[in-house]
Amino acid sequence: MDLREQQNIFTLFLNSFRLTNRAGGAIFALILLGILLYALIFAFAWLGLPLVIAKILVMPFSLFCGAVFMRQLGIKAQNDGESFSNSCTNAALPTVYLVIYSLIMGVVAGGLAILMVASRSVPIAVIGYILFLFLQFRTIFVPAAIVLREQGPISALIYSWQLTGHRWGMTLSMCLISFLAPILVVGAAGYALYVGIPLFFADSFHLAALTAPWLVAGGVLLVLWFLFWVSLAGFYILVFLNLDYGENRGSYTPAPEVQLTDEPTQVFGADNNVLPPGIGKPVTEQDLHHQVGLQVTRASLKSAEPEAMNQHLDKVYQPPKSEDIVQYADEDRMPTILFDDEMAKQIEANQQMWAQQTKHEKTDKPDDNQTSIKMSK
């Protein structure tokens, strides 16, 4: 199942059981943390502290255990690789944010409770209760946003408010399934025990005494009930991740891809080596003269404005100065040939001699292409 694509609420619910099956190590760690948590509560109670104060003292550790377990479920759902130790390290700061969020919600819930009790009015009490449920609905994804997306308490509140507003149908369906599913499971299990035991296991189960079969059945039901609640937690994580991907992308429907079309390109020149400035528009002599400043002839290309080009070359090219040239003694370079005046005169005389000799050869050589035509009467 790809969480980056839109999924049905029932598909997510069924995949929560598969997620529970994959998170066996996280479940075992959760059991150990739960045992340690209750050991701390009993230790505080043994020291003489009231049970309420003991639970308040262990609340940060309880939130830390929940944050670690949520990270493990999120990692399994997204197929990411994070060890249990890294989850414990990454859950430290979200635990602080969860404590702040719990205090904020505790203050709000306490204020509503005081208002309902002080009013002593049934309509106000009903309105206050509905308002509390509404706040719980709009902030239901705050813990997941804090733990899985590492947001602060305020930003997580804002994000959960926006997410439940945009995807209220999926969120409401998740709440209804999470509320009704335990009731249906308990009802089905109770009915099965009530009908099945008298019919098939009447000899093994003594209705008036707590025998070994009752203990075994109770232990099995307790384990199944625990795994079912773990599946509901996985269902919550899957719904949040699916809605989160859709919210961040704006829509589950990806943007249409740009399709490249093949268009014929006309070229200029017989050898097809000069591309035109525009697709489908042939290059003319006027375009070259207007854009490049060149004139096209049959034989060559010559500059239309030599003075402008010379001025441009004077600007962009500066010959090196003598003081900028540094010559090293051990530098490997080609030998330099120095010409004096006598050598220059000798080279010029040789060039003139060769030019005259070439001219005489062209003059004395008969033209093979010319034909003599004699006219006679």
mmCIF file of C-alpha atoms in Angstrom:
data_model
loop_
_atom_site.group_PDB
_atom_site.id
_atom_site.type_symbol
_atom_site.label_atom_id
_atom_site.label_comp_id
_atom_site.label_asym_id
_atom_site.label_seq_id
_atom_site.Cartn_x
_atom_site.Cartn_y
_atom_site.Cartn_z
ATOM 1 C CA MET A 1 0.000 0.000 0.000
ATOM 2 C CA ASP A 2 1.344 3.377 -1.041
ATOM 3 C CA LEU A 3 0.493 6.034 1.541
ATOM 4 C CA ARG A 4 1.398 8.748 -0.961
ATOM 5 C CA GLU A 5 -1.723 7.870 -2.923
ATOM 6 C CA GLN A 6 -5.290 8.383 -1.718
ATOM 7 C CA GLN A 7 -6.536 5.353 0.193
ATOM 8 C CA ASN A 8 -9.975 4.248 1.353
ATOM 9 C CA ILE A 9 -10.663 4.430 5.098
ATOM 10 C CA PHE A 10 -11.474 0.702 5.199
ATOM 11 C CA THR A 11 -8.257 -0.121 3.346
ATOM 12 C CA LEU A 12 -6.323 1.780 5.977
ATOM 13 C CA PHE A 13 -8.203 -0.013 8.756
ATOM 14 C CA LEU A 14 -7.421 -3.448 7.331
ATOM 15 C CA ASN A 15 -3.781 -2.536 6.753
ATOM 16 C CA SER A 16 -3.505 -1.520 10.405
ATOM 17 C CA PHE A 17 -3.575 -5.235 11.335
ATOM 18 C CA ARG A 18 -0.780 -5.879 8.844
ATOM 19 C CA LEU A 19 1.160 -3.018 10.389
ATOM 20 C CA THR A 20 0.673 -4.573 13.826
ATOM 21 C CA ASN A 21 2.068 -7.831 12.513
ATOM 22 C CA ARG A 22 5.166 -6.051 11.193
ATOM 23 C CA ALA A 23 5.746 -4.101 14.414
ATOM 24 C CA GLY A 24 6.409 -7.097 16.632
ATOM 25 C CA GLY A 25 9.636 -5.691 18.065
ATOM 26 C CA ALA A 26 8.019 -2.347 18.831
ATOM 27 C CA ILE A 27 5.128 -4.099 20.588
ATOM 28 C CA PHE A 28 7.526 -6.112 22.725
ATOM 29 C CA ALA A 29 9.396 -2.918 23.643
ATOM 30 C CA LEU A 30 6.077 -1.241 24.454
ATOM 31 C CA ILE A 31 5.210 -4.080 26.829
ATOM 32 C CA LEU A 32 8.526 -3.705 28.620
ATOM 33 C CA LEU A 33 8.092 0.067 28.881
ATOM 34 C CA GLY A 34 4.577 -0.436 30.194
ATOM 35 C CA ILE A 35 5.840 -2.816 32.876
ATOM 36 C CA LEU A 36 8.489 -0.282 33.860
ATOM 37 C CA LEU A 37 5.869 2.473 33.956
ATOM 38 C CA TYR A 38 3.593 0.591 36.311
ATOM 39 C CA ALA A 39 6.595 -0.369 38.421
ATOM 40 C CA LEU A 40 7.351 3.321 38.865
ATOM 41 C CA ILE A 41 3.751 4.049 39.840
ATOM 42 C CA PHE A 42 3.765 1.298 42.455
ATOM 43 C CA ALA A 43 7.163 2.482 43.704
ATOM 44 C CA PHE A 44 5.840 6.015 44.253
ATOM 45 C CA ALA A 45 2.754 4.605 45.932
ATOM 46 C CA TRP A 46 4.949 2.422 48.176
ATOM 47 C CA LEU A 47 6.825 5.560 49.218
ATOM 48 C CA GLY A 48 3.543 6.982 50.482
ATOM 49 C CA LEU A 49 2.651 9.358 47.642
ATOM 50 C CA PRO A 50 -0.984 9.547 46.589
ATOM 51 C CA LEU A 51 -1.837 7.659 43.426
ATOM 52 C CA VAL A 52 -2.813 10.849 41.571
ATOM 53 C CA ILE A 53 0.521 12.507 42.317
ATOM 54 C CA ALA A 54 2.350 9.316 41.337
ATOM 55 C CA LYS A 55 0.599 9.295 37.962
ATOM 56 C CA ILE A 56 1.434 12.972 37.439
ATOM 57 C CA LEU A 57 5.085 12.310 38.200
ATOM 58 C CA VAL A 58 5.315 9.467 35.694
ATOM 59 C CA MET A 59 3.350 11.354 33.006
ATOM 60 C CA PRO A 60 6.514 12.509 31.120
ATOM 61 C CA PHE A 61 7.776 8.939 30.996
ATOM 62 C CA SER A 62 4.371 7.739 29.817
ATOM 63 C CA LEU A 63 4.379 10.329 27.017
ATOM 64 C CA PHE A 64 7.929 9.322 26.119
ATOM 65 C CA CYS A 65 6.862 5.674 25.765
ATOM 66 C CA GLY A 66 3.943 6.717 23.571
ATOM 67 C CA ALA A 67 6.213 8.894 21.390
ATOM 68 C CA VAL A 68 8.701 6.049 20.877
ATOM 69 C CA PHE A 69 5.922 3.645 19.960
ATOM 70 C CA MET A 70 4.369 6.126 17.512
ATOM 71 C CA ARG A 71 7.727 6.655 15.821
ATOM 72 C CA GLN A 72 8.204 2.904 15.460
ATOM 73 C CA LEU A 73 4.758 2.501 13.889
ATOM 74 C CA GLY A 74 5.367 5.447 11.567
ATOM 75 C CA ILE A 75 8.709 4.001 10.481
ATOM 76 C CA LYS A 76 7.163 0.627 9.722
ATOM 77 C CA ALA A 77 4.314 2.273 7.811
ATOM 78 C CA GLN A 78 6.692 4.396 5.685
ATOM 79 C CA ASN A 79 9.260 1.590 5.272
ATOM 80 C CA ASP A 80 12.016 3.739 6.747
ATOM 81 C CA GLY A 81 15.008 2.358 8.572
ATOM 82 C CA GLU A 82 15.339 3.690 12.107
ATOM 83 C CA SER A 83 16.500 1.605 15.023
ATOM 84 C CA PHE A 84 14.762 1.519 18.378
ATOM 85 C CA SER A 85 17.617 3.424 20.016
ATOM 86 C CA ASN A 86 17.391 6.192 17.420
ATOM 87 C CA SER A 87 13.641 6.372 17.996
ATOM 88 C CA CYS A 88 14.264 6.832 21.707
ATOM 89 C CA THR A 89 16.745 9.624 20.989
ATOM 90 C CA ASN A 90 14.473 11.354 18.471
ATOM 91 C CA ALA A 91 11.494 11.112 20.827
ATOM 92 C CA ALA A 92 13.127 13.170 23.595
ATOM 93 C CA LEU A 93 12.245 16.628 22.265
ATOM 94 C CA PRO A 94 8.741 15.631 21.070
ATOM 95 C CA THR A 95 8.083 14.389 24.599
ATOM 96 C CA VAL A 96 8.667 17.921 25.903
ATOM 97 C CA TYR A 97 6.260 19.271 23.286
ATOM 98 C CA LEU A 98 3.710 16.629 24.228
ATOM 99 C CA VAL A 99 3.928 17.715 27.871
ATOM 100 C CA ILE A 100 3.272 21.328 26.833
ATOM 101 C CA TYR A 101 0.349 20.248 24.663
ATOM 102 C CA SER A 102 -1.089 18.154 27.502
ATOM 103 C CA LEU A 103 -0.894 21.130 29.848
ATOM 104 C CA ILE A 104 -2.663 23.348 27.303
ATOM 105 C CA MET A 105 -5.457 20.847 26.765
ATOM 106 C CA GLY A 106 -5.687 20.249 30.512
ATOM 107 C CA VAL A 107 -6.196 23.960 31.132
ATOM 108 C CA VAL A 108 -8.875 24.133 28.423
ATOM 109 C CA ALA A 109 -10.679 21.031 29.685
ATOM 110 C CA GLY A 110 -10.466 22.280 33.279
ATOM 111 C CA GLY A 111 -11.896 25.657 32.283
ATOM 112 C CA LEU A 112 -14.819 24.046 30.481
ATOM 113 C CA ALA A 113 -15.491 21.723 33.424
ATOM 114 C CA ILE A 114 -15.513 24.636 35.880
ATOM 115 C CA LEU A 115 -17.843 26.561 33.596
ATOM 116 C CA MET A 116 -20.272 23.645 33.310
ATOM 117 C CA VAL A 117 -20.280 22.974 37.049
ATOM 118 C CA ALA A 118 -20.632 26.640 37.973
ATOM 119 C CA SER A 119 -23.531 27.222 35.586
ATOM 120 C CA ARG A 120 -25.592 24.341 36.987
ATOM 121 C CA SER A 121 -27.488 24.351 33.742
ATOM 122 C CA VAL A 122 -28.054 21.290 31.599
ATOM 123 C CA PRO A 123 -28.020 23.174 28.253
ATOM 124 C CA ILE A 124 -24.715 24.878 29.133
ATOM 125 C CA ALA A 125 -23.272 21.555 30.254
ATOM 126 C CA VAL A 126 -24.323 19.940 26.956
ATOM 127 C CA ILE A 127 -22.879 22.847 24.978
ATOM 128 C CA GLY A 128 -19.632 22.632 26.936
ATOM 129 C CA TYR A 129 -19.373 18.902 26.329
ATOM 130 C CA ILE A 130 -20.024 19.335 22.592
ATOM 131 C CA LEU A 131 -17.429 22.100 22.483
ATOM 132 C CA PHE A 132 -14.900 19.816 24.196
ATOM 133 C CA LEU A 133 -15.578 17.027 21.682
ATOM 134 C CA PHE A 134 -15.188 19.537 18.853
ATOM 135 C CA LEU A 135 -11.799 20.640 20.191
ATOM 136 C CA GLN A 136 -10.732 17.012 20.540
ATOM 137 C CA PHE A 137 -11.768 16.381 16.939
ATOM 138 C CA ARG A 138 -9.871 19.372 15.522
ATOM 139 C CA THR A 139 -6.710 18.650 17.526
ATOM 140 C CA ILE A 140 -6.689 14.881 17.143
ATOM 141 C CA PHE A 141 -3.584 14.869 14.926
ATOM 142 C CA VAL A 142 -1.456 17.072 17.174
ATOM 143 C CA PRO A 143 0.462 14.161 18.786
ATOM 144 C CA ALA A 144 1.196 12.609 15.395
ATOM 145 C CA ALA A 145 2.356 15.947 13.983
ATOM 146 C CA ILE A 146 4.647 16.492 16.972
ATOM 147 C CA VAL A 147 6.174 13.010 16.945
ATOM 148 C CA LEU A 148 6.277 12.126 13.237
ATOM 149 C CA ARG A 149 6.726 15.569 11.687
ATOM 150 C CA GLU A 150 8.725 17.071 14.575
ATOM 151 C CA GLN A 151 6.596 20.206 14.852
ATOM 152 C CA GLY A 152 6.249 22.406 17.885
ATOM 153 C CA PRO A 153 3.056 22.408 19.970
ATOM 154 C CA ILE A 154 1.657 25.607 18.442
ATOM 155 C CA SER A 155 2.510 24.719 14.843
ATOM 156 C CA ALA A 156 1.135 21.206 15.421
ATOM 157 C CA LEU A 157 -2.141 22.684 16.733
ATOM 158 C CA ILE A 158 -2.438 24.894 13.658
ATOM 159 C CA TYR A 159 -1.577 22.046 11.300
ATOM 160 C CA SER A 160 -4.051 19.634 12.915
ATOM 161 C CA TRP A 161 -6.765 22.304 12.741
ATOM 162 C CA GLN A 162 -6.107 22.798 9.013
ATOM 163 C CA LEU A 163 -5.812 19.077 8.287
ATOM 164 C CA THR A 164 -9.072 18.136 10.009
ATOM 165 C CA GLY A 165 -10.801 21.056 8.300
ATOM 166 C CA HIS A 166 -9.696 20.064 4.815
ATOM 167 C CA ARG A 167 -10.104 16.287 5.352
ATOM 168 C CA TRP A 168 -12.948 16.255 7.840
ATOM 169 C CA GLY A 169 -14.736 13.307 6.174
ATOM 170 C CA MET A 170 -11.789 10.942 6.542
ATOM 171 C CA THR A 171 -11.102 12.186 10.070
ATOM 172 C CA LEU A 172 -14.718 11.697 11.150
ATOM 173 C CA SER A 173 -14.737 8.192 9.672
ATOM 174 C CA MET A 174 -11.584 7.349 11.610
ATOM 175 C CA CYS A 175 -13.148 8.578 14.853
ATOM 176 C CA LEU A 176 -16.334 6.586 14.301
ATOM 177 C CA ILE A 177 -14.451 3.392 13.475
ATOM 178 C CA SER A 178 -12.136 3.840 16.475
ATOM 179 C CA PHE A 179 -15.165 4.340 18.733
ATOM 180 C CA LEU A 180 -17.420 1.614 17.356
ATOM 181 C CA ALA A 181 -14.857 -1.102 16.627
ATOM 182 C CA PRO A 182 -14.000 -1.844 20.302
ATOM 183 C CA ILE A 183 -17.699 -2.042 21.157
ATOM 184 C CA LEU A 184 -18.321 -4.488 18.330
ATOM 185 C CA VAL A 185 -15.298 -6.586 19.259
ATOM 186 C CA VAL A 186 -16.310 -6.784 22.917
ATOM 187 C CA GLY A 187 -19.875 -7.640 21.947
ATOM 188 C CA ALA A 188 -18.775 -10.360 19.524
ATOM 189 C CA ALA A 189 -16.361 -11.872 22.050
ATOM 190 C CA GLY A 190 -18.966 -11.826 24.817
ATOM 191 C CA TYR A 191 -21.587 -13.418 22.618
ATOM 192 C CA ALA A 192 -19.152 -16.103 21.458
ATOM 193 C CA LEU A 193 -18.246 -16.966 25.044
ATOM 194 C CA TYR A 194 -21.842 -16.915 26.183
ATOM 195 C CA VAL A 195 -22.984 -19.217 23.388
ATOM 196 C CA GLY A 196 -19.898 -21.286 22.666
ATOM 197 C CA ILE A 197 -18.840 -22.272 26.165
ATOM 198 C CA PRO A 198 -22.148 -23.881 27.227
ATOM 199 C CA LEU A 199 -22.452 -25.668 23.878
ATOM 200 C CA PHE A 200 -18.930 -26.938 23.283
ATOM 201 C CA PHE A 201 -16.905 -26.482 26.465
ATOM 202 C CA ALA A 202 -19.420 -27.043 29.275
ATOM 203 C CA ASP A 203 -17.346 -29.828 30.795
ATOM 204 C CA SER A 204 -14.108 -27.806 30.848
ATOM 205 C CA PHE A 205 -15.466 -24.522 32.181
ATOM 206 C CA HIS A 206 -16.991 -24.538 35.656
ATOM 207 C CA LEU A 207 -19.306 -21.578 35.874
ATOM 208 C CA ALA A 208 -19.107 -21.330 39.661
ATOM 209 C CA ALA A 209 -15.294 -21.528 40.072
ATOM 210 C CA LEU A 210 -12.230 -19.860 38.528
ATOM 211 C CA THR A 211 -10.586 -22.888 36.969
ATOM 212 C CA ALA A 212 -7.527 -23.159 34.707
ATOM 213 C CA PRO A 213 -9.534 -23.016 31.443
ATOM 214 C CA TRP A 214 -10.993 -19.683 32.551
ATOM 215 C CA LEU A 215 -7.494 -18.342 33.213
ATOM 216 C CA VAL A 216 -6.254 -19.496 29.806
ATOM 217 C CA ALA A 217 -9.262 -18.009 28.015
ATOM 218 C CA GLY A 218 -8.900 -14.775 29.949
ATOM 219 C CA GLY A 219 -5.199 -14.528 29.088
ATOM 220 C CA VAL A 220 -5.856 -15.140 25.403
ATOM 221 C CA LEU A 221 -8.617 -12.541 25.328
ATOM 222 C CA LEU A 222 -6.401 -10.051 27.138
ATOM 223 C CA VAL A 223 -3.608 -10.508 24.573
ATOM 224 C CA LEU A 224 -6.037 -10.178 21.667
ATOM 225 C CA TRP A 225 -7.556 -7.081 23.230
ATOM 226 C CA PHE A 226 -4.113 -5.517 23.633
ATOM 227 C CA LEU A 227 -3.194 -6.283 20.009
ATOM 228 C CA PHE A 228 -6.492 -4.829 18.864
ATOM 229 C CA TRP A 229 -5.734 -1.541 20.615
ATOM 230 C CA VAL A 230 -2.284 -1.570 19.030
ATOM 231 C CA SER A 231 -4.004 -2.003 15.658
ATOM 232 C CA LEU A 232 -6.170 1.030 16.403
ATOM 233 C CA ALA A 233 -3.016 3.015 17.123
ATOM 234 C CA GLY A 234 -1.604 1.841 13.795
ATOM 235 C CA PHE A 235 -4.862 2.829 12.135
ATOM 236 C CA TYR A 236 -4.473 6.342 13.563
ATOM 237 C CA ILE A 237 -0.892 6.543 12.247
ATOM 238 C CA LEU A 238 -1.868 5.316 8.766
ATOM 239 C CA VAL A 239 -4.722 7.807 8.476
ATOM 240 C CA PHE A 240 -2.507 10.676 9.561
ATOM 241 C CA LEU A 241 0.300 9.784 7.145
ATOM 242 C CA ASN A 242 -2.114 9.365 4.242
ATOM 243 C CA LEU A 243 -3.815 12.690 4.950
ATOM 244 C CA ASP A 244 -0.464 14.361 5.551
ATOM 245 C CA TYR A 245 0.878 13.335 2.151
ATOM 246 C CA GLY A 246 -2.285 14.557 0.449
ATOM 247 C CA GLU A 247 -2.262 17.862 2.342
ATOM 248 C CA ASN A 248 1.364 18.648 1.605
ATOM 249 C CA ARG A 249 0.940 17.890 -2.088
ATOM 250 C CA GLY A 250 -2.257 19.938 -2.267
ATOM 251 C CA SER A 251 -3.992 17.054 -3.991
ATOM 252 C CA TYR A 252 -3.567 13.335 -4.480
ATOM 253 C CA THR A 253 -3.794 13.863 -8.254
ATOM 254 C CA PRO A 254 -0.281 14.611 -9.545
ATOM 255 C CA ALA A 255 0.269 17.537 -11.875
ATOM 256 C CA PRO A 256 0.196 16.601 -15.571
ATOM 257 C CA GLU A 257 3.594 15.969 -17.038
ATOM 258 C CA VAL A 258 4.888 18.178 -19.809
ATOM 259 C CA GLN A 259 4.919 16.261 -23.072
ATOM 260 C CA LEU A 260 7.703 17.138 -25.492
ATOM 261 C CA THR A 261 6.577 17.316 -29.124
ATOM 262 C CA ASP A 262 8.788 16.819 -32.141
ATOM 263 C CA GLU A 263 8.831 19.869 -34.401
ATOM 264 C CA PRO A 264 10.798 20.067 -37.654
ATOM 265 C CA THR A 265 13.602 22.581 -37.595
ATOM 266 C CA GLN A 266 14.636 24.342 -40.779
ATOM 267 C CA VAL A 267 18.321 25.105 -41.249
ATOM 268 C CA PHE A 268 20.256 27.562 -43.363
ATOM 269 C CA GLY A 269 23.027 26.593 -45.674
ATOM 270 C CA ALA A 270 23.709 23.721 -48.001
ATOM 271 C CA ASP A 271 25.646 21.747 -45.375
ATOM 272 C CA ASN A 272 22.953 22.242 -42.698
ATOM 273 C CA ASN A 273 25.404 23.486 -40.088
ATOM 274 C CA VAL A 274 23.908 26.865 -39.199
ATOM 275 C CA LEU A 275 20.813 26.831 -36.960
ATOM 276 C CA PRO A 276 18.191 29.549 -37.358
ATOM 277 C CA PRO A 277 17.331 31.963 -34.533
ATOM 278 C CA GLY A 278 13.669 30.811 -34.530
ATOM 279 C CA ILE A 279 12.101 27.373 -34.986
ATOM 280 C CA GLY A 280 10.490 26.980 -38.403
ATOM 281 C CA LYS A 281 11.765 30.329 -39.692
ATOM 282 C CA PRO A 282 14.493 30.238 -42.346
ATOM 283 C CA VAL A 283 17.407 32.618 -42.037
ATOM 284 C CA THR A 284 17.635 35.264 -44.718
ATOM 285 C CA GLU A 285 20.382 37.662 -45.662
ATOM 286 C CA GLN A 286 18.424 40.522 -44.078
ATOM 287 C CA ASP A 287 18.247 38.635 -40.734
ATOM 288 C CA LEU A 288 21.980 38.114 -40.681
ATOM 289 C CA HIS A 289 22.651 41.737 -41.562
ATOM 290 C CA HIS A 290 20.198 42.934 -38.884
ATOM 291 C CA GLN A 291 21.250 40.592 -36.045
ATOM 292 C CA VAL A 292 24.922 39.834 -36.710
ATOM 293 C CA GLY A 293 26.050 42.691 -38.920
ATOM 294 C CA LEU A 294 27.297 40.516 -41.786
ATOM 295 C CA GLN A 295 26.780 40.619 -45.532
ATOM 296 C CA VAL A 296 26.358 37.377 -47.418
ATOM 297 C CA THR A 297 28.034 36.939 -50.806
ATOM 298 C CA ARG A 298 28.528 33.897 -52.953
ATOM 299 C CA ALA A 299 32.129 33.499 -51.955
ATOM 300 C CA SER A 300 32.580 34.769 -48.411
ATOM 301 C CA LEU A 301 31.275 36.631 -45.391
ATOM 302 C CA LYS A 302 32.734 40.053 -44.755
ATOM 303 C CA SER A 303 32.129 42.542 -42.022
ATOM 304 C CA ALA A 304 29.678 45.316 -42.746
ATOM 305 C CA GLU A 305 31.247 47.633 -40.196
ATOM 306 C CA PRO A 306 35.001 47.003 -39.923
ATOM 307 C CA GLU A 307 35.643 50.164 -37.945
ATOM 308 C CA ALA A 308 33.104 49.156 -35.280
ATOM 309 C CA MET A 309 34.615 45.684 -35.040
ATOM 310 C CA ASN A 310 38.125 47.127 -34.722
ATOM 311 C CA GLN A 311 36.952 49.410 -31.928
ATOM 312 C CA HIS A 312 35.353 46.422 -30.204
ATOM 313 C CA LEU A 313 38.595 44.428 -30.493
ATOM 314 C CA ASP A 314 40.557 47.338 -29.035
ATOM 315 C CA LYS A 315 38.229 47.273 -26.029
ATOM 316 C CA VAL A 316 38.206 43.543 -25.346
ATOM 317 C CA TYR A 317 41.817 42.730 -26.246
ATOM 318 C CA GLN A 318 44.754 44.365 -24.585
ATOM 319 C CA PRO A 319 48.254 43.206 -25.564
ATOM 320 C CA PRO A 320 50.461 42.236 -22.627
ATOM 321 C CA LYS A 321 52.824 44.857 -21.317
ATOM 322 C CA SER A 322 56.504 44.229 -20.982
ATOM 323 C CA GLU A 323 56.472 44.683 -17.239
ATOM 324 C CA ASP A 324 53.697 42.029 -16.918
ATOM 325 C CA ILE A 325 55.801 39.355 -18.619
ATOM 326 C CA VAL A 326 57.995 37.464 -16.205
ATOM 327 C CA GLN A 327 60.544 35.094 -17.610
ATOM 328 C CA TYR A 328 62.083 32.452 -15.449
ATOM 329 C CA ALA A 329 65.530 31.082 -15.975
ATOM 330 C CA ASP A 330 64.455 27.478 -15.840
ATOM 331 C CA GLU A 331 61.294 27.929 -17.893
ATOM 332 C CA ASP A 332 60.858 25.401 -20.687
ATOM 333 C CA ARG A 333 59.964 27.436 -23.762
ATOM 334 C CA MET A 334 60.601 27.503 -27.501
ATOM 335 C CA PRO A 335 63.766 29.324 -28.682
ATOM 336 C CA THR A 336 63.223 32.869 -29.933
ATOM 337 C CA ILE A 337 64.678 33.787 -33.363
ATOM 338 C CA LEU A 338 65.885 37.388 -33.560
ATOM 339 C CA PHE A 339 66.060 39.138 -36.943
ATOM 340 C CA ASP A 340 68.442 42.025 -37.645
ATOM 341 C CA ASP A 341 68.198 44.534 -40.492
ATOM 342 C CA GLU A 342 70.482 42.571 -42.816
ATOM 343 C CA MET A 343 68.418 39.410 -42.495
ATOM 344 C CA ALA A 344 65.220 41.349 -43.105
ATOM 345 C CA LYS A 345 66.624 42.877 -46.291
ATOM 346 C CA GLN A 346 67.781 39.460 -47.519
ATOM 347 C CA ILE A 347 64.302 37.945 -46.909
ATOM 348 C CA GLU A 348 62.627 40.825 -48.763
ATOM 349 C CA ALA A 349 65.010 40.425 -51.744
ATOM 350 C CA ASN A 350 64.286 36.708 -51.904
ATOM 351 C CA GLN A 351 60.539 37.351 -51.891
ATOM 352 C CA GLN A 352 60.851 39.832 -54.784
ATOM 353 C CA MET A 353 62.982 37.405 -56.754
ATOM 354 C CA TRP A 354 60.482 34.592 -56.354
ATOM 355 C CA ALA A 355 57.628 36.899 -57.329
ATOM 356 C CA GLN A 356 59.335 37.975 -60.560
ATOM 357 C CA GLN A 357 60.209 34.390 -61.432
ATOM 358 C CA THR A 358 56.595 33.285 -60.926
ATOM 359 C CA LYS A 359 55.368 36.187 -63.105
ATOM 360 C CA HIS A 360 57.715 35.237 -65.961
ATOM 361 C CA GLU A 361 56.633 31.608 -65.813
ATOM 362 C CA LYS A 362 52.957 32.580 -66.134
ATOM 363 C CA THR A 363 53.755 34.917 -69.079
ATOM 364 C CA ASP A 364 55.899 32.432 -71.049
ATOM 365 C CA LYS A 365 53.521 29.475 -70.542
ATOM 366 C CA PRO A 366 51.015 29.147 -73.418
ATOM 367 C CA ASP A 367 47.328 29.014 -72.596
ATOM 368 C CA ASP A 368 46.069 25.543 -73.313
ATOM 369 C CA ASN A 369 42.477 26.644 -73.220
ATOM 370 C CA GLN A 370 42.860 29.215 -76.024
ATOM 371 C CA THR A 371 42.431 27.998 -79.597
ATOM 372 C CA SER A 372 43.725 29.694 -82.724
ATOM 373 C CA ILE A 373 41.163 30.228 -85.389
ATOM 374 C CA LYS A 374 42.435 31.141 -88.839
ATOM 375 C CA MET A 375 40.074 32.925 -91.126
ATOM 376 C CA SER A 376 40.409 32.435 -94.827
ATOM 377 C CA LYS A 377 38.520 33.805 -97.637
#
